[in-house]
CSV table of C-alpha atoms and ligand atoms in Angstrom, one decimal:
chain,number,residue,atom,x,y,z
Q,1,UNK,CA,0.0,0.0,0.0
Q,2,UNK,CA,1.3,3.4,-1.0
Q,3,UNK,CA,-0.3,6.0,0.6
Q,4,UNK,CA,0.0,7.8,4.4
Q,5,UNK,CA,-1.2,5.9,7.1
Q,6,UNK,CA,-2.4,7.2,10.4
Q,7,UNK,CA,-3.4,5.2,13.0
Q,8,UNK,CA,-4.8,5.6,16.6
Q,9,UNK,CA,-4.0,2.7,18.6
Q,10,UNK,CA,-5.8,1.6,22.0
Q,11,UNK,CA,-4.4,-0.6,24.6
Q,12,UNK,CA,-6.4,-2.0,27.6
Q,13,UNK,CA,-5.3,-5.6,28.4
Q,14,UNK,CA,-3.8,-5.3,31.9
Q,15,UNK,CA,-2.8,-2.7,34.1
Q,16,UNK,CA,-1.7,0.4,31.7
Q,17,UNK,CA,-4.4,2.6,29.9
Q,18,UNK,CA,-3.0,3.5,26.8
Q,19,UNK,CA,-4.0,5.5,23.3
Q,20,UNK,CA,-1.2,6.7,20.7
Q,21,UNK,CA,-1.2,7.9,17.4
Q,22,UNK,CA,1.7,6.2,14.8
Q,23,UNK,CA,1.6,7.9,11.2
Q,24,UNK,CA,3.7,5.8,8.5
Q,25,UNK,CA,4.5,7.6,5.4
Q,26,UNK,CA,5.7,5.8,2.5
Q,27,UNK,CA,9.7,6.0,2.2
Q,28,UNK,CA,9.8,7.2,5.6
Q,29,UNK,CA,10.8,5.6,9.2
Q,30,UNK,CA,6.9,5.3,11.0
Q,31,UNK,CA,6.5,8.1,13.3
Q,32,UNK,CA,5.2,8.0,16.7
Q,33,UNK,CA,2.8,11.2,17.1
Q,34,UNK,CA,2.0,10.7,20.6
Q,35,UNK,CA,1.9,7.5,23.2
Q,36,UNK,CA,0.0,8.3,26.4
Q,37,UNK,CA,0.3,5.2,29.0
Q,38,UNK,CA,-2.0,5.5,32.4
Q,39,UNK,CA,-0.7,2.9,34.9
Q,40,UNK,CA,-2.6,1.3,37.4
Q,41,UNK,CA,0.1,0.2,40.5
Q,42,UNK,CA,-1.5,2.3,42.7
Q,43,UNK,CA,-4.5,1.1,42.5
Q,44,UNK,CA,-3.9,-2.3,43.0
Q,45,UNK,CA,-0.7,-2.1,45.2
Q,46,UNK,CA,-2.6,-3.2,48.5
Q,47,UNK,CA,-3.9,-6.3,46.6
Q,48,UNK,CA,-0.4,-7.9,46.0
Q,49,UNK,CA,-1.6,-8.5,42.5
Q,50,UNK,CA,-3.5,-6.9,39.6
Q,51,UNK,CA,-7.5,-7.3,40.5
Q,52,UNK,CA,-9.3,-7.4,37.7
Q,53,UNK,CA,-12.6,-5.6,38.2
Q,54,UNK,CA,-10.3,-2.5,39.3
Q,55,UNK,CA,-8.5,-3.1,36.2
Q,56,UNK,CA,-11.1,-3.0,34.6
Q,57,UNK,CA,-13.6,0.0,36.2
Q,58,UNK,CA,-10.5,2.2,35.7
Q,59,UNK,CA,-10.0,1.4,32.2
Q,60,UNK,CA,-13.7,2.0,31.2
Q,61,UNK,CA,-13.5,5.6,32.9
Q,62,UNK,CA,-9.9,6.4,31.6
Q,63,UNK,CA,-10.0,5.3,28.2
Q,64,UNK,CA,-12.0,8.1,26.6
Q,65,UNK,CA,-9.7,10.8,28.0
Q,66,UNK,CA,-6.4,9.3,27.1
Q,67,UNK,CA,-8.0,8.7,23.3
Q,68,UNK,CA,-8.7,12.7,23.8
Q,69,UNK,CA,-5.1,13.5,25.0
Q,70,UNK,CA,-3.1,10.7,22.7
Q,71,UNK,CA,-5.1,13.2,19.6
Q,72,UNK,CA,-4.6,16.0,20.8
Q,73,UNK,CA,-0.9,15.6,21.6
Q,74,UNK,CA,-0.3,14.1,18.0
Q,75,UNK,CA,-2.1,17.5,16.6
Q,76,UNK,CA,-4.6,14.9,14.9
Q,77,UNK,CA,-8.3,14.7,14.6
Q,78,UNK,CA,-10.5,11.7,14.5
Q,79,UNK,CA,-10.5,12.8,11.2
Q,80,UNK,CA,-7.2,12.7,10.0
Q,81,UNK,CA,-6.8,9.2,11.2
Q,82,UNK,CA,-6.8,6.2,8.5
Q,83,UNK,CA,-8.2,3.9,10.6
Q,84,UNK,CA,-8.1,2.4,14.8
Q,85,UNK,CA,-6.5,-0.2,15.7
Q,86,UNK,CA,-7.2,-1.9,19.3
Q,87,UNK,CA,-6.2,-5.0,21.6
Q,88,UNK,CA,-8.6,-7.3,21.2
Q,89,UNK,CA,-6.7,-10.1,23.3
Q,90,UNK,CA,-5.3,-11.8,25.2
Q,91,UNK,CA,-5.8,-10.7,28.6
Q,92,UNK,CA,-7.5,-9.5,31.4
Q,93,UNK,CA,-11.3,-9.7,29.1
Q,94,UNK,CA,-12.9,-6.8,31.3
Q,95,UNK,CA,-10.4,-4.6,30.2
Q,96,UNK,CA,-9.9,-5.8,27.1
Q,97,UNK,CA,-13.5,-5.2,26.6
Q,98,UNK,CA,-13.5,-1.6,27.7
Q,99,UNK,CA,-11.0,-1.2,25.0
Q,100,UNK,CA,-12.8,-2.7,22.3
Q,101,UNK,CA,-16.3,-1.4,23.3
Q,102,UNK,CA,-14.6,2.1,22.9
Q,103,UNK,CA,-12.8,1.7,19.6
Q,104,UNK,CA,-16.1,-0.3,18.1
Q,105,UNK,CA,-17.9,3.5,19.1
Q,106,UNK,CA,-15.5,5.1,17.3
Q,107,UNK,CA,-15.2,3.5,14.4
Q,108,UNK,CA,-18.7,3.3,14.3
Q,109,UNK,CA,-19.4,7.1,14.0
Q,110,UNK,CA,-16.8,8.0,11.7
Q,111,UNK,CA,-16.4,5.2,9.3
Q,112,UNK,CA,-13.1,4.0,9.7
Q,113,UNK,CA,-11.7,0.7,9.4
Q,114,UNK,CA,-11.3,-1.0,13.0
Q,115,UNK,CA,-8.3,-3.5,13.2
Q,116,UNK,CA,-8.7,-5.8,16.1
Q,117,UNK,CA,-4.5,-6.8,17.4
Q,118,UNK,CA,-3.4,-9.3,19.6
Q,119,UNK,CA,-1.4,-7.4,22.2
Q,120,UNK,CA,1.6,-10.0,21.8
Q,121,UNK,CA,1.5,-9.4,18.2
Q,122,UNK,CA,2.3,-5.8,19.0
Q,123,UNK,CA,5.1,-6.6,21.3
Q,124,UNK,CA,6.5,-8.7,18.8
Q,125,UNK,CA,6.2,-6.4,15.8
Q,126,UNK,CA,7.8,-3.6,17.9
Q,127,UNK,CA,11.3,-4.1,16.5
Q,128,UNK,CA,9.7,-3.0,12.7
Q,129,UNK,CA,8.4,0.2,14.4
Q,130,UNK,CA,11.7,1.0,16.3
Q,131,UNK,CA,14.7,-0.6,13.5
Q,132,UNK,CA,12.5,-1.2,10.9
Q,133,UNK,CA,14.1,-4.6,11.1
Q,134,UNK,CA,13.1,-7.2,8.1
Q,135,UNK,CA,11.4,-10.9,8.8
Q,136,UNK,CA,12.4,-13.4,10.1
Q,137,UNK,CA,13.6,-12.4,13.3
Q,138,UNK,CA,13.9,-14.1,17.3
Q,139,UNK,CA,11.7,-12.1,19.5
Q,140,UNK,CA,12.1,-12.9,23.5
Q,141,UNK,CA,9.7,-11.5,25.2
Q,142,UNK,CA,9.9,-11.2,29.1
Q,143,UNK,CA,7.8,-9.5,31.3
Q,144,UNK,CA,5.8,-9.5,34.0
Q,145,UNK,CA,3.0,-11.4,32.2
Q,146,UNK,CA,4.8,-12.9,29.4
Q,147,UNK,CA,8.0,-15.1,28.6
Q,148,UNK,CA,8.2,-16.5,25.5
Q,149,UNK,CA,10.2,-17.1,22.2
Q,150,UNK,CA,8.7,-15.8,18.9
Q,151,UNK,CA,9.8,-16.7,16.0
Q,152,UNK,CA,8.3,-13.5,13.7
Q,153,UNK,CA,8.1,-15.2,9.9
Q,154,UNK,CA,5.6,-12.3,8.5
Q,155,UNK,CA,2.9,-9.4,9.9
Q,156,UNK,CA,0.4,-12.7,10.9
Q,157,UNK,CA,2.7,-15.7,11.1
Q,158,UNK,CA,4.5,-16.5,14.7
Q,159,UNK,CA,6.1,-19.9,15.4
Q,160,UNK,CA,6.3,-20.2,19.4
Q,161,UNK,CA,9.4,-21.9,19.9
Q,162,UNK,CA,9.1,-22.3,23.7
Q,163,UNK,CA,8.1,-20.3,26.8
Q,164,UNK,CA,7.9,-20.6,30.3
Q,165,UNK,CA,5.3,-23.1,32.0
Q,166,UNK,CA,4.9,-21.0,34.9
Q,167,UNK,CA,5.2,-17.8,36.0
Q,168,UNK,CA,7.2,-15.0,34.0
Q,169,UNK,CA,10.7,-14.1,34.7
Q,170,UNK,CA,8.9,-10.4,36.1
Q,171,UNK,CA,6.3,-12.4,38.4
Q,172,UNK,CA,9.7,-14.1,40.2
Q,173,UNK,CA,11.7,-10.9,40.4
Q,174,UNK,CA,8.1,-9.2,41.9
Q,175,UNK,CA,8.3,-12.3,44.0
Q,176,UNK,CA,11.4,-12.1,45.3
Q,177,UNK,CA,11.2,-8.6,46.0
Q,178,UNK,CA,7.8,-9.4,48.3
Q,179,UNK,CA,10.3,-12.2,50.2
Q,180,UNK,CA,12.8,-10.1,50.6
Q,181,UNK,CA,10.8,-7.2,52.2
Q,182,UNK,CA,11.2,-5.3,48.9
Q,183,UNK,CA,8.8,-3.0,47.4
Q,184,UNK,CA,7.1,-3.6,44.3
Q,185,UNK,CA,7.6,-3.9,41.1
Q,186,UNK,CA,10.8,-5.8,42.5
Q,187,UNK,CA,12.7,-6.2,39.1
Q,188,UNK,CA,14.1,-3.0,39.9
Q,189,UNK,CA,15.0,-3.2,43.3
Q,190,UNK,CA,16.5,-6.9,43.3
Q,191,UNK,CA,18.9,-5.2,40.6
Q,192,UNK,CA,19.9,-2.5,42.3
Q,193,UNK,CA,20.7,-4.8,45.6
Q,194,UNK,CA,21.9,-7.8,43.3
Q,195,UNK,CA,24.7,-5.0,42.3
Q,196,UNK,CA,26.0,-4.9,45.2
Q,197,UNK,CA,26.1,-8.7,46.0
Q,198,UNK,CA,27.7,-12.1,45.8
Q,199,UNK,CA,26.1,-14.0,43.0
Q,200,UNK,CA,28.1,-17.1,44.0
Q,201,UNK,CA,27.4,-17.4,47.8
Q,202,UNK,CA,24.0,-19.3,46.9
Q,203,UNK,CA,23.8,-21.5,43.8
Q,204,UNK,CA,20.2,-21.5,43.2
Q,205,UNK,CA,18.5,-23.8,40.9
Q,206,UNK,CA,18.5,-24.0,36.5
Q,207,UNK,CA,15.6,-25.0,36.1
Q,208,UNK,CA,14.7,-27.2,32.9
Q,209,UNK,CA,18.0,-26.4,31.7
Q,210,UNK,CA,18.7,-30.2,31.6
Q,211,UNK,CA,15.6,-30.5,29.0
Q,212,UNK,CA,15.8,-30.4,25.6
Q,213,UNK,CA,13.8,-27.0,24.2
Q,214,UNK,CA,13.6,-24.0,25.2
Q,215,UNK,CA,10.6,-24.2,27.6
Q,216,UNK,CA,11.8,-22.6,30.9
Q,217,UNK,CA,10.5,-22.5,34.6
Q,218,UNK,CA,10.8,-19.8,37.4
Q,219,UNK,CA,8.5,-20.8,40.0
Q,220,UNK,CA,10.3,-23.1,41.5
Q,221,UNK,CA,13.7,-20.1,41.8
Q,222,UNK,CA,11.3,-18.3,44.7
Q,223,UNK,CA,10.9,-21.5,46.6
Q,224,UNK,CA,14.8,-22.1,46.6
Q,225,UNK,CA,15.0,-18.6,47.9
Q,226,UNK,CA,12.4,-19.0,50.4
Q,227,UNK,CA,14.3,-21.9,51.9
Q,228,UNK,CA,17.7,-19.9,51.4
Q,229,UNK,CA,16.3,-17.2,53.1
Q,230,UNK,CA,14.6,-19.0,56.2
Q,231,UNK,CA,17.7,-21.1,56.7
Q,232,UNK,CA,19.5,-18.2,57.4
Q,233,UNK,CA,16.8,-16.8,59.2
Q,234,UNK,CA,17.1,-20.1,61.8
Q,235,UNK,CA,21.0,-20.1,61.8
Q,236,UNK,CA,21.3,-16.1,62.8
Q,237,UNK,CA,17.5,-14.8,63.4
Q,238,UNK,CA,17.1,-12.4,60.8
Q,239,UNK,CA,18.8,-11.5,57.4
Q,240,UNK,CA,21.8,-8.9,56.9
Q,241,UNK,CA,21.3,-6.5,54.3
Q,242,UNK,CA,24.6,-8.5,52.7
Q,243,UNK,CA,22.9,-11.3,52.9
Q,244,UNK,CA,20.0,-9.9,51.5
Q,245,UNK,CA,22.0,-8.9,48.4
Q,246,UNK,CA,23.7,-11.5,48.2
Q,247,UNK,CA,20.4,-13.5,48.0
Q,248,UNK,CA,19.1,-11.0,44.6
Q,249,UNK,CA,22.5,-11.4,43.2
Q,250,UNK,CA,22.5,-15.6,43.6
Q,251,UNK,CA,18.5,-15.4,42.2
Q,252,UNK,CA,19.0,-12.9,39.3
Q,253,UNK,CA,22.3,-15.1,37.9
Q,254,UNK,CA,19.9,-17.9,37.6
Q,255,UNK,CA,17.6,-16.0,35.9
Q,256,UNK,CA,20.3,-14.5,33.7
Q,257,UNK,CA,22.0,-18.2,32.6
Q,258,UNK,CA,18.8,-19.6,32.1
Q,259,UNK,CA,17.3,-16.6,29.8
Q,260,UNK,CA,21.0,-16.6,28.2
Q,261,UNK,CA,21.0,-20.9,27.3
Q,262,UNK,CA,17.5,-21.0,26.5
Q,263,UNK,CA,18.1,-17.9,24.5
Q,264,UNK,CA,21.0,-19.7,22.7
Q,265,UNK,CA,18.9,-23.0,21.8
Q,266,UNK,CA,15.6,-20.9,20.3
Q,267,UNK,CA,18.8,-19.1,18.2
Q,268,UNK,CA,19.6,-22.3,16.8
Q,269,UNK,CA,16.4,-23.7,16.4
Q,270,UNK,CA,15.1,-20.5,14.5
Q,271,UNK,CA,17.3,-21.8,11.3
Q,272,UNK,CA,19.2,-19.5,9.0
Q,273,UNK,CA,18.5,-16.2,8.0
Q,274,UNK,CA,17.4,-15.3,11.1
Q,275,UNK,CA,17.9,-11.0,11.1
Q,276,UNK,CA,17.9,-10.2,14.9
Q,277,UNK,CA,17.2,-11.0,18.3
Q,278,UNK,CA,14.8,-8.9,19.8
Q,279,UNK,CA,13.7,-8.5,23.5
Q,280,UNK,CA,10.5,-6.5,24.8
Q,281,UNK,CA,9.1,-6.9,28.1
Q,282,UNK,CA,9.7,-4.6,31.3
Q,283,UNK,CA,12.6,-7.6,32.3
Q,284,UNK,CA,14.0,-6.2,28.9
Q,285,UNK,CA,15.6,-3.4,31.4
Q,286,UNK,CA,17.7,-5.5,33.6
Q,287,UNK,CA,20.9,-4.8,32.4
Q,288,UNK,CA,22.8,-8.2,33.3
Q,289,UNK,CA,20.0,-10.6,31.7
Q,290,UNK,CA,20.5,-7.8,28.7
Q,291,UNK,CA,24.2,-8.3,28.9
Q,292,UNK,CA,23.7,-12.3,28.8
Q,293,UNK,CA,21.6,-12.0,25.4
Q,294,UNK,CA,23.5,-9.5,23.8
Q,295,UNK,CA,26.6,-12.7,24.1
Q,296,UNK,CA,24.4,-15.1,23.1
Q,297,UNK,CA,23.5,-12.9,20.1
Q,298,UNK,CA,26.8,-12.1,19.1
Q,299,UNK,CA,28.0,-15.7,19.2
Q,300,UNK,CA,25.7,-16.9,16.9
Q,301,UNK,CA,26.1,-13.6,14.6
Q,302,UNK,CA,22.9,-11.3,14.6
Q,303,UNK,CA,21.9,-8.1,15.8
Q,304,UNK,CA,20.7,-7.6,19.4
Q,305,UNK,CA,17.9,-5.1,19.4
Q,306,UNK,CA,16.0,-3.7,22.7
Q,307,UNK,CA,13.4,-1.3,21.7
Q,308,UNK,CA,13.5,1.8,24.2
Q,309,UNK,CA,11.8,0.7,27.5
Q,310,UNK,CA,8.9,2.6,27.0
Q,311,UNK,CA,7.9,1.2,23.8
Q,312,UNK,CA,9.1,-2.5,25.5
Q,313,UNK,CA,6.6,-2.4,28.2
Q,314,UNK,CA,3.3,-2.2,27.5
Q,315,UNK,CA,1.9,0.8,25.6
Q,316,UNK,CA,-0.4,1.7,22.1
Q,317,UNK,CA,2.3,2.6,19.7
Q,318,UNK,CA,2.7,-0.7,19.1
Q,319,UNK,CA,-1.0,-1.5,19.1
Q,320,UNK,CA,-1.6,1.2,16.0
Q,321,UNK,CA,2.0,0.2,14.8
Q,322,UNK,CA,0.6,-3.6,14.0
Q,323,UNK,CA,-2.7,-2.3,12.6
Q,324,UNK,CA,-0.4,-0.5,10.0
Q,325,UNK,CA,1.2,-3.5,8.9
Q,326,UNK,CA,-2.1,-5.6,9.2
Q,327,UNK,CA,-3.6,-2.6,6.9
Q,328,UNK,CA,-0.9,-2.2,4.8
Q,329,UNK,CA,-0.3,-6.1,4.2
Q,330,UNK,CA,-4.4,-5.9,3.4
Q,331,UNK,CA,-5.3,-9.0,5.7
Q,332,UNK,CA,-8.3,-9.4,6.2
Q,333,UNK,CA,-10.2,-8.0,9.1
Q,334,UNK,CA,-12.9,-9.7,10.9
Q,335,UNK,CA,-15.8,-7.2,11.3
Q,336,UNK,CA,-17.2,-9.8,13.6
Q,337,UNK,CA,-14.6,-10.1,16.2
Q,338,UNK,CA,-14.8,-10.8,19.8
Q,339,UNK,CA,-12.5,-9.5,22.6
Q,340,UNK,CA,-10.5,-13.1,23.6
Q,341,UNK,CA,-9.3,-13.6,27.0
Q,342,UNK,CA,-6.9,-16.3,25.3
Q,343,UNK,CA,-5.3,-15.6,22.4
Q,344,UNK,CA,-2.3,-17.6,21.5
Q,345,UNK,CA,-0.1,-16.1,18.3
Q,346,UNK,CA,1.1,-19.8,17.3
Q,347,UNK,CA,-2.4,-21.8,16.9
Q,348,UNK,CA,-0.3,-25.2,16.3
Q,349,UNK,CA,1.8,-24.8,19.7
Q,350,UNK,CA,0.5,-26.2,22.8
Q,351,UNK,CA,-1.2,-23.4,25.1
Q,352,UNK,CA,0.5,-22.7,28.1
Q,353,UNK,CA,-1.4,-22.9,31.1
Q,354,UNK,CA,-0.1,-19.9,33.7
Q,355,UNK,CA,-1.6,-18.5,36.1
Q,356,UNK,CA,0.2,-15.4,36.5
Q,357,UNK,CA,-0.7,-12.4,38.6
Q,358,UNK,CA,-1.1,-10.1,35.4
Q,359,UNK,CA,-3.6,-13.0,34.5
Q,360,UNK,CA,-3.9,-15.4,31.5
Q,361,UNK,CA,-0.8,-15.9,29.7
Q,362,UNK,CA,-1.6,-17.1,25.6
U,401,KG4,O1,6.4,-5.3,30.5
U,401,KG4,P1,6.0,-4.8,31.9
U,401,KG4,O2,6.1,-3.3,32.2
U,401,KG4,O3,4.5,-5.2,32.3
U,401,KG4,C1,3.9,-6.4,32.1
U,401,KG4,O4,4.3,-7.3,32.8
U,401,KG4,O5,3.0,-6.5,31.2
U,401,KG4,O6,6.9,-5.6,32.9
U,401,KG4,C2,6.9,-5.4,34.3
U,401,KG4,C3,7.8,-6.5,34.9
U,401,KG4,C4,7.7,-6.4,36.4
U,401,KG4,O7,7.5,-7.8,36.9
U,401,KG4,C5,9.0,-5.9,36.9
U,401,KG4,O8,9.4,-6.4,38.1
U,401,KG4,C6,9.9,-6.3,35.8
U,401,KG4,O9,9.1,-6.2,34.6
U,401,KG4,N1,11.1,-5.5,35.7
U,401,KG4,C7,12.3,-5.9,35.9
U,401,KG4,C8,13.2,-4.8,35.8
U,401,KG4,N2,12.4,-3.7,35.5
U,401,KG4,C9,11.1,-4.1,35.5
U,401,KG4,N3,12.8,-7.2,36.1
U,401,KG4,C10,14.1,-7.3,36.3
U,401,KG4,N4,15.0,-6.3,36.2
U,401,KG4,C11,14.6,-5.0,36.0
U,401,KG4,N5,15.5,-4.0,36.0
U,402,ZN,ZN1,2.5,-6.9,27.4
């Protein structure tokens, strides 16, 4: 397709209200007009966990003022746009509804076409809107929600070469933030303290690493910490802030090598050709897990590309992003669609059944 496109994209799935505008002019790099994101920690911070009628209540009253803002910001009006693309799955379906309900209004009253995007299409597309990189590529994506390898073929086809089978790498590094008296979100705060500690005073478990694949596992890292943790408890009656580093530094290593290996066997299963390796996801950040891939990457000879944070975690630029290419590749759009609570990219892998605290994982 060869003409301008402007898209507004909405994004309503967990905990971030979000509405952007992304214009794509032909010969020239896609340009983000505006990205608005309206988290939610607050609201569910005394809950330990995202609830999801909160989620969604604050979505449905947020979501027509951050369309107003993301339009106003990008100097666009409804009708300048070429079309509106929204997250129609997976995840929390209240939200995802509030999202869909608003963007069917909209397109509804002005005419234009209304793309319906898998939210982990958008993550995984996000490496077009940022490098403009060509298909195939690697994408890892690890969040607080999410882990999982994608192998990106075109716009619509995703192979899932593996992924975790139960929680996220985020969920443990939350997790092991709540153990360790940290505050929330812990991936942060476990780096910071991990810094400044031993990794090899405790030799916490690899788990799957022994398995052929690249499925992975974390939950089973926050029980060997637990233990860690109360042993040392029992032997001197409460933990030194040493030891508490210590304990981040031993927990994110095993993080790090297991991302790093796994990382390493979805390079090779990926075949030839393969144009990057890509990372989204808010564990994207941590700069030692980062440092593992970007050696895994170089060994085996591609690029290493991390999209800035804020377009890694989630957002709507890549929400309108991916209903450019859907547009612009002309598939076809369902006018039927429903919002999907599960949504799995790869319809021929097995779904994984998580139960994370950001809700269903595809
Ligand atoms: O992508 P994201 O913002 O939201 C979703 O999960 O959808 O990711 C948030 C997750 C949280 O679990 C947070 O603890 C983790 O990313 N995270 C980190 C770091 N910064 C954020 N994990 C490890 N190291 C970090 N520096
Ligand atoms: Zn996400």
């Amino acid at each position: 397709m060869d003409r301008t496109l402007t898209l507004l994209g909405i994004e309503s799935s967990c905990d971030d209200t979000a509405a952007a505008v992304v214009r794509l002019q032909p010969g020239l790099a896609p340009q983000i007009l505006s990205s608005e994101v309206l988290g939610q920690t607050n609201l569910h911070e005394a809950f330990g966990g995202v609830v999801p009628e909160i989620a969604a209540r604050a979505h449905a009253e947020r979501l027509d003022g951050i369309v107003e803002l993301a339009l106003e910001k990008a100097g666009t009006g409804l009708g300048d746009l070429d079309g509106i693309a929204v997250t129609a799955g997976p995840g929390l379906i209240g939200g995802v509804l509030s999202g869909v309900m608003l963007a069917r209004g909209l397109a509804a009253a002005t005419g234009l076409p209304l793309v319906p995007v898998n939210h982990l299409a958008g993550h995984a597309l996000t490496p077009r809107l940022t490098d403009g990189v060509e298909f195939p590529y690697l994408m890892l994506l690890v969040s607080g929600g999410h882990c999982q390898f994608l192998l990106v073929e075109a716009v619509d086809r995703f192979r899932r070469l593996g992924g975790t089978i139960d929680d996220a790498p985020g969920e443990a590094f939350d997790k092991t933030a709540k153990l360790l008296a940290l505050p929330q979100p812990g991936g942060p705060v476990v780096e910071v303290e991990a810094s400044q500690g031993d990794p090899r005073r405790f030799r916490f478990p690899r788990p799957l690493l022994d398995r052929e694949g690249c499925d992975m596992s974390f939950s089973g890292l926050k029980t060997a910490l637990l233990r860690a943790r109360d042993t040392i408890i029992a032997e001197k009656g409460g933990i030194t802030v040493q030891d508490r580093r210590d304990l981040c530094a031993g927990f994110q290593a095993a993080v790090a090598e297991v991302l790093a290996v796994k990382t390493a066997r979805a390079l090779a299963l990926a075949g030839d050709g393969l144009q990057a390796l890509a990372v989204a996801g808010g564990v994207a950040a941590n700069g030692v897990i980062r440092a593992g891939l970007e050696t895994v990457a170089a060994k085996a000879g591609v690029p290493f590309l991390a999209p800035p944070l804020r377009l890694c975690t989630d957002n709507a630029a890549m929400i309108a992003w991916a209903g450019i290419e859907r547009l612009r590749a002309n598939l076809p759009r369902d006018p039927n669609f429903v919002a999907r609570p599960r949504w799995p990219l790869d319809d021929r892998a097995q779904a994984m059944l998580g139960s994370g605290k950001k809700g269903a994982k595809a």
